[in-house]
CSV table of C-alpha atoms in Angstrom, one decimal:
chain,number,residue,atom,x,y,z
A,1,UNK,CA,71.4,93.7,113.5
A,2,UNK,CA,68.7,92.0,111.4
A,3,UNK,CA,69.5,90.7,108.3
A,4,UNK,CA,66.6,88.6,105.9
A,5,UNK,CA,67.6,85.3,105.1
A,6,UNK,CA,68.7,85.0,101.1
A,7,UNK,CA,71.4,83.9,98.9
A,8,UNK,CA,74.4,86.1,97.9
A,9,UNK,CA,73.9,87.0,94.2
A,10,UNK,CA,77.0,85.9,92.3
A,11,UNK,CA,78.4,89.2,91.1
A,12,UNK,CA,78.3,90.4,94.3
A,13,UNK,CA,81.6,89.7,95.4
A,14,UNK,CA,85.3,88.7,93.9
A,15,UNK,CA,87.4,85.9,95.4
A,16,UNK,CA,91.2,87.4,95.1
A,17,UNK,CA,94.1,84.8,95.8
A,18,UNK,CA,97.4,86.3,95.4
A,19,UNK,CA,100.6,84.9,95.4
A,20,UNK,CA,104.5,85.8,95.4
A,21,UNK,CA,106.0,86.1,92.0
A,22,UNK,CA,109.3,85.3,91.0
A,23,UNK,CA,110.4,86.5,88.1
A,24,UNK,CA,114.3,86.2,86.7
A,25,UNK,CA,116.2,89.6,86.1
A,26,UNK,CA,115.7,89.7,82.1
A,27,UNK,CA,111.9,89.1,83.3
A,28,UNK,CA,111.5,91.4,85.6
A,29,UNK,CA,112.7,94.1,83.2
A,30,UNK,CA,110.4,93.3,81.0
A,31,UNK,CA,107.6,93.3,83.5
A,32,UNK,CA,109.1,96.7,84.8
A,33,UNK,CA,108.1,97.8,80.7
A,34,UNK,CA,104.6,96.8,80.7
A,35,UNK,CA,104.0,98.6,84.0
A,36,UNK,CA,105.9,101.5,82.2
A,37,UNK,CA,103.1,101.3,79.1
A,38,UNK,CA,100.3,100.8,81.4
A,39,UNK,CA,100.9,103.6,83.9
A,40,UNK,CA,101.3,105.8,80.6
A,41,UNK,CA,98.4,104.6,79.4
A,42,UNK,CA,96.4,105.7,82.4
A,43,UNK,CA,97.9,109.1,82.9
A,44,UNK,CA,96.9,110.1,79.4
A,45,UNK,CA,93.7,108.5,79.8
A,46,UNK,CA,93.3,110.6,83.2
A,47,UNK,CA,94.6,114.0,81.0
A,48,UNK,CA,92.1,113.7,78.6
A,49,UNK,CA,89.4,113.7,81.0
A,50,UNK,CA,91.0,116.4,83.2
A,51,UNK,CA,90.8,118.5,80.3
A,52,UNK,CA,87.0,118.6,80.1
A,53,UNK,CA,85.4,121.9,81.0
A,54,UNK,CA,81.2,122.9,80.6
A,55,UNK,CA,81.1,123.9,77.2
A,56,UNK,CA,83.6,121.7,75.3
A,57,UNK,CA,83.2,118.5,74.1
A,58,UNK,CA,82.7,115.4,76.2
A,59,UNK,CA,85.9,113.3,76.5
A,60,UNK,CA,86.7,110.3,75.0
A,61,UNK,CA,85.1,107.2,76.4
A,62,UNK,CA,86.7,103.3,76.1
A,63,UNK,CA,85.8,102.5,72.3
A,64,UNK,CA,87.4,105.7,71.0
A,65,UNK,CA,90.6,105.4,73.5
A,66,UNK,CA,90.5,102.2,71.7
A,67,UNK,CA,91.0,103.3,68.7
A,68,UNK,CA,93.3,106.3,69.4
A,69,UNK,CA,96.0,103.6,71.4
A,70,UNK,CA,96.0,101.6,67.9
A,71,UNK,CA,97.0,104.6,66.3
A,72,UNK,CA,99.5,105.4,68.6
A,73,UNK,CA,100.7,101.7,68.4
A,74,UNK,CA,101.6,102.6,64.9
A,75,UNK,CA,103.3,105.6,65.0
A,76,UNK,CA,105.7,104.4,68.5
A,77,UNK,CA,107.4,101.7,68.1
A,78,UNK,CA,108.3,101.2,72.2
A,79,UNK,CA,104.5,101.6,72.3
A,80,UNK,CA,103.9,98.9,69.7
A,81,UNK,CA,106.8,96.9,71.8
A,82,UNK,CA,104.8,96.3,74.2
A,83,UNK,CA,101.8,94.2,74.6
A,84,UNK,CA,98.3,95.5,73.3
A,85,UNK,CA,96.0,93.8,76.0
A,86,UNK,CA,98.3,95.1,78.8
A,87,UNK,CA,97.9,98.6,77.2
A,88,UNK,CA,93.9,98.4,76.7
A,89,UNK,CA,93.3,96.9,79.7
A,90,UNK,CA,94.8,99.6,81.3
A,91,UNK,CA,92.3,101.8,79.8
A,92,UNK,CA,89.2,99.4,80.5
A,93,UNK,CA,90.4,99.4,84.5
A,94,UNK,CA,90.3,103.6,83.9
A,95,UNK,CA,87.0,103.6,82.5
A,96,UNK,CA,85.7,102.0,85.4
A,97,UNK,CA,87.0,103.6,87.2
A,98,UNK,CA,85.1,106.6,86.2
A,99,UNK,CA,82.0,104.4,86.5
A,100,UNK,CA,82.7,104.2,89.9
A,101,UNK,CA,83.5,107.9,90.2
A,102,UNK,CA,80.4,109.0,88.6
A,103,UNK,CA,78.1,106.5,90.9
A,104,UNK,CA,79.7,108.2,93.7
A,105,UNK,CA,81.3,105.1,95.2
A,106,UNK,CA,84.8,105.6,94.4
A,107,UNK,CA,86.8,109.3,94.4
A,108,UNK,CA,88.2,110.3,90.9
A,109,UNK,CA,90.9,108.7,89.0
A,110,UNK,CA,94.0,110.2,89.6
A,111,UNK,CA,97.8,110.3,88.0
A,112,UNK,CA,99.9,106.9,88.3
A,113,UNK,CA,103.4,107.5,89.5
A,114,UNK,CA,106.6,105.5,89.1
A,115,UNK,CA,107.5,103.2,92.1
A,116,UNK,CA,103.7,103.7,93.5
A,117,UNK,CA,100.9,100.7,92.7
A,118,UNK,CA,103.0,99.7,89.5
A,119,UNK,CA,100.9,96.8,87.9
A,120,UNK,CA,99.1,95.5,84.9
A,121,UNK,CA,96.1,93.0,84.7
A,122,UNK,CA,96.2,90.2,82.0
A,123,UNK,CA,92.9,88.9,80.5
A,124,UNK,CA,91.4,86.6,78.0
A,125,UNK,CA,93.3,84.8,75.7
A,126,UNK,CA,96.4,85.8,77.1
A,127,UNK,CA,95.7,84.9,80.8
A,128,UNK,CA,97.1,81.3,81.1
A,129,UNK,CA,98.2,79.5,84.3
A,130,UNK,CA,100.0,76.1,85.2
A,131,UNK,CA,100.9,74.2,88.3
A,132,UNK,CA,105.1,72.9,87.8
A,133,UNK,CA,104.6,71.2,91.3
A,134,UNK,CA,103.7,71.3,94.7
A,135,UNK,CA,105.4,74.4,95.1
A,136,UNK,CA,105.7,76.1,92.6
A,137,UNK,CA,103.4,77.8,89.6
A,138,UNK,CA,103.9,79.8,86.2
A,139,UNK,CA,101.5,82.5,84.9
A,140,UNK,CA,101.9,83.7,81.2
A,141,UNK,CA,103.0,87.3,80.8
A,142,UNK,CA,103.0,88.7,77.5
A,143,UNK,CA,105.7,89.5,75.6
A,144,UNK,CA,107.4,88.1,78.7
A,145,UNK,CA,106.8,84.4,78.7
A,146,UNK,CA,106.1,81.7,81.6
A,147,UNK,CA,107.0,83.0,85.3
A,148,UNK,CA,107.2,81.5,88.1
A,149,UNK,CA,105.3,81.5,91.3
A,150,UNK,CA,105.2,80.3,94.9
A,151,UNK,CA,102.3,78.1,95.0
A,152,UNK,CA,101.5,78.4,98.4
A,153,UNK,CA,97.3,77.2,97.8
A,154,UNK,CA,95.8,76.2,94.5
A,155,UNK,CA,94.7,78.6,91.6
A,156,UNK,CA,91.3,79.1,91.3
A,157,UNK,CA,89.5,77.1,88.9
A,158,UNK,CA,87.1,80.0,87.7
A,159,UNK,CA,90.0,82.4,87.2
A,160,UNK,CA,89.8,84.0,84.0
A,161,UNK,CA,92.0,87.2,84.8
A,162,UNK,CA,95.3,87.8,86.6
A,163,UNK,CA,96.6,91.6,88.0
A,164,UNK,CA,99.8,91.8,88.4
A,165,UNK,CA,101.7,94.3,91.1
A,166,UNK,CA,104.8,95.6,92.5
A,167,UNK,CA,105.4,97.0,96.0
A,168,UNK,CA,107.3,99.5,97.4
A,169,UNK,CA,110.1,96.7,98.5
A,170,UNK,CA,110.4,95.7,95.0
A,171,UNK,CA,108.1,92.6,96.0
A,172,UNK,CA,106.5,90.6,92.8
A,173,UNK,CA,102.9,89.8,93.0
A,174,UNK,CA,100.3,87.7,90.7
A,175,UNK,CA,96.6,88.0,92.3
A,176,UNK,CA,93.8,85.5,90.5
A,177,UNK,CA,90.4,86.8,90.7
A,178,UNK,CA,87.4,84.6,90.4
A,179,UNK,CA,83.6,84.8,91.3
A,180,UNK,CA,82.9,82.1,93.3
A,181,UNK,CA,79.8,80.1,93.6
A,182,UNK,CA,76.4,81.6,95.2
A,183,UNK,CA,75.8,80.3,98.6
A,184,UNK,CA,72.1,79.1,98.5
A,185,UNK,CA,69.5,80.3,100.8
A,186,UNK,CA,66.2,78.1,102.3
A,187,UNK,CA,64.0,81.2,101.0
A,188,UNK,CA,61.9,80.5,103.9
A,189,UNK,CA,62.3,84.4,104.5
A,190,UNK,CA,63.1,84.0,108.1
A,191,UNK,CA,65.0,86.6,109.7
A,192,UNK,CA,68.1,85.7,112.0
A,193,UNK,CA,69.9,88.4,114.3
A,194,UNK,CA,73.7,88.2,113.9
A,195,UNK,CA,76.0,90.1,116.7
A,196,UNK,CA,79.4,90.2,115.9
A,197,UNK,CA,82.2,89.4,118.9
A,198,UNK,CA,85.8,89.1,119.9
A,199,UNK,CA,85.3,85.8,121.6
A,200,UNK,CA,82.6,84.7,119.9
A,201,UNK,CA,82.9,85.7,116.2
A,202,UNK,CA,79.2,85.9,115.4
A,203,UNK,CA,76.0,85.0,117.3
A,204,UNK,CA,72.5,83.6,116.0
A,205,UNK,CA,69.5,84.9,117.3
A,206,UNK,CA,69.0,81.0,117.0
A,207,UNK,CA,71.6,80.6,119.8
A,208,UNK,CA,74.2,78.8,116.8
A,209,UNK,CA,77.9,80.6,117.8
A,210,UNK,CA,80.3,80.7,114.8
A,211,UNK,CA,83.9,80.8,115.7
A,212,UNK,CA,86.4,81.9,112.3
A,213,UNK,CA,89.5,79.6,112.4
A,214,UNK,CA,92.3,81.0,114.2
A,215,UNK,CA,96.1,80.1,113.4
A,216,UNK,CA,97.4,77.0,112.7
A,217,UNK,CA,100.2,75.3,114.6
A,218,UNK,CA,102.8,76.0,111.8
A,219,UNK,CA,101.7,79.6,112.0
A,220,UNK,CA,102.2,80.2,115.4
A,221,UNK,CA,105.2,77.9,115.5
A,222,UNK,CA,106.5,80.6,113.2
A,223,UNK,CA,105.3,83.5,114.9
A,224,UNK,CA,106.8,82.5,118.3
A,225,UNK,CA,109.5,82.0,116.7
A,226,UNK,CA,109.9,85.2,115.0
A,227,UNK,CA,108.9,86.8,118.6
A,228,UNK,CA,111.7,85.3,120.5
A,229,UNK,CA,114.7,87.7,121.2
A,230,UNK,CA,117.8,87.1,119.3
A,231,UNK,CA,120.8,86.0,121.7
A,232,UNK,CA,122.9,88.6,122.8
A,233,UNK,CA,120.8,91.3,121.6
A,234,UNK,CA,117.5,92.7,122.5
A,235,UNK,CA,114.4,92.1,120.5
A,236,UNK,CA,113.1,95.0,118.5
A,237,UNK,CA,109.2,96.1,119.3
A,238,UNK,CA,108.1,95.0,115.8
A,239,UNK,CA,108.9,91.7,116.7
A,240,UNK,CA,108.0,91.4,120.5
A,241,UNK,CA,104.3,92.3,119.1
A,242,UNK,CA,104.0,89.9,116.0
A,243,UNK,CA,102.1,87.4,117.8
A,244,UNK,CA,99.5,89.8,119.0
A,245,UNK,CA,99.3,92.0,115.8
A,246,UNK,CA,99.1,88.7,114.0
A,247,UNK,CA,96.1,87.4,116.1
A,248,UNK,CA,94.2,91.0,116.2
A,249,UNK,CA,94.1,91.0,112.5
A,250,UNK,CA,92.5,87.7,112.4
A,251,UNK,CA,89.9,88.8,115.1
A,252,UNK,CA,89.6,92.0,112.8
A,253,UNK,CA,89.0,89.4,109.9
A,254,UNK,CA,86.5,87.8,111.7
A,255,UNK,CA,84.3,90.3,112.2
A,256,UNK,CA,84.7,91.8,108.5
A,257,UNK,CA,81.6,91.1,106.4
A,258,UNK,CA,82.6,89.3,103.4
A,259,UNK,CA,85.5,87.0,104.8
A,260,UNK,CA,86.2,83.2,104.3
A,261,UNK,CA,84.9,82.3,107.6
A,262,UNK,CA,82.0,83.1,107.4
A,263,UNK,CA,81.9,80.8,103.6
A,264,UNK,CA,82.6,81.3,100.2
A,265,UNK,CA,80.5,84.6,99.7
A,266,UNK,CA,78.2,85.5,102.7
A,267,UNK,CA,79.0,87.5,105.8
A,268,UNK,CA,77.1,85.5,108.0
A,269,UNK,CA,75.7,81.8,108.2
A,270,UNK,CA,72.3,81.4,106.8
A,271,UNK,CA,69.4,79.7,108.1
């Protein structure tokens, strides 16, 4: 595989770090109500468009959702309740995802349910975030205040948006996403042959070898850990394999175009 040397351009890829939420009960019911307003949101969004046939009139696009939410807004009151930029960013994330539909990248939107990829996303003047200390973070929520997160690695500085998502377990998340800086390229427009390993992560046609970082001591500290049978009782499969499921994903990540080992926003070192 023959790829031409050149920079990555800077839209070109999203830097996601996402981290473990911890919200109190009174907060987590009110984040329960904004996942609530935005799933609605969505599904009616998803109706409208559903409705369309050949012959009728086209459906409504972002600007005139828009403007039918803030009339809805003021005829509901648990609408108006809840928080306007959770409710019309709902209906941005929908209308690109019809973008994507319609540039075939992406299959069509479909209906939200309960329980299933509940979440919000939290932009502009609303998104807010602070470190409390070493350990521990707050994002603002509207309508729902400061909340607390694990800070297990530091928030993005270029972070202007937050998403955040509920699991099947009942798991809080808050995911930053930022666009990171271009990597730049010699523009000597030499062309370097990268073959992708197991061993080896990634060889150079210039004989370099690129290794990605593996685990670190804590890590499989932990992981032997969490492999070792209990006393007095057999150890269960899922944890006799965590070791080697945990190191096959990171060989998996290490051939994946895209990742951190490779740097901040190319798949492969440049030359």
């Amino acid at each position: 595989m023959n790829r031409h040397v050149s920079s990555v351009p800077p839209a070109s890829l999203i830097c996601v770090s996402r981290y473990r939420l911890q919200p109190t009960p009174a907060q987590e019911a009110a984040l329960l109500e904004h996942c609530g307003h935005a799933r609605f949101v969505w599904n009616l969004a998803v109706e409208q468009h559903q409705h369309w046939k050949p012959g009728r009139k086209s459906a409504p696009g972002f600007a005139e959702q828009c403007r039918q939410l803030t009339d809805a807004r003021a005829e509901f009151e648990w609408l108006r309740a809840g928080s306007v930029n959770v409710q019309q960013q709902a209906l941005k994330d929908f209308a690109q995802a019809m973008n994507n539909f319609f540039a075939g990248t992406h299959n069509r939107p479909t209906w939200r349910k309960r329980s299933q990829g509940e979440g919000f996303r939290i932009v502009g003047k609303d998104y807010r975030a602070r470190k409390m200390s070493r350990k521990v973070g707050e994002a603002w929520v509207p309508k729902v205040g400061w909340v607390r997160f694990r800070l297990s690695r530091q928030v993005p500085a270029e972070a202007k948006s937050c998403r955040i998502t509920r699991d099947a377990a009942g798991r809080w998340h808050v995911a930053f996403a930022a666009i990171p800086e271009p990597v730049p390229a010699p523009g000597t427009g030499e062309v370097v042959g990268v073959d992708r390993g197991v061993a080896v992560s990634a060889a150079l046609s210039t004989g370099e070898l690129l290794t990605a970082p593996t685990l670190r001591d804590a890590e499989k500290k932990r992981l032997r850990r969490s492999a070792a049978p209990r006393e007095g009782a057999a150890s269960p499969p899922h944890r006799r394999c965590a070791y080697q499921r945990r190191h096959r994903q990171c060989l998996r990540g290490c051939a994946a175009p895209g990742r951190s080992a490779f740097g901040p926003t190319a798949p492969a070192a440049v030359h």
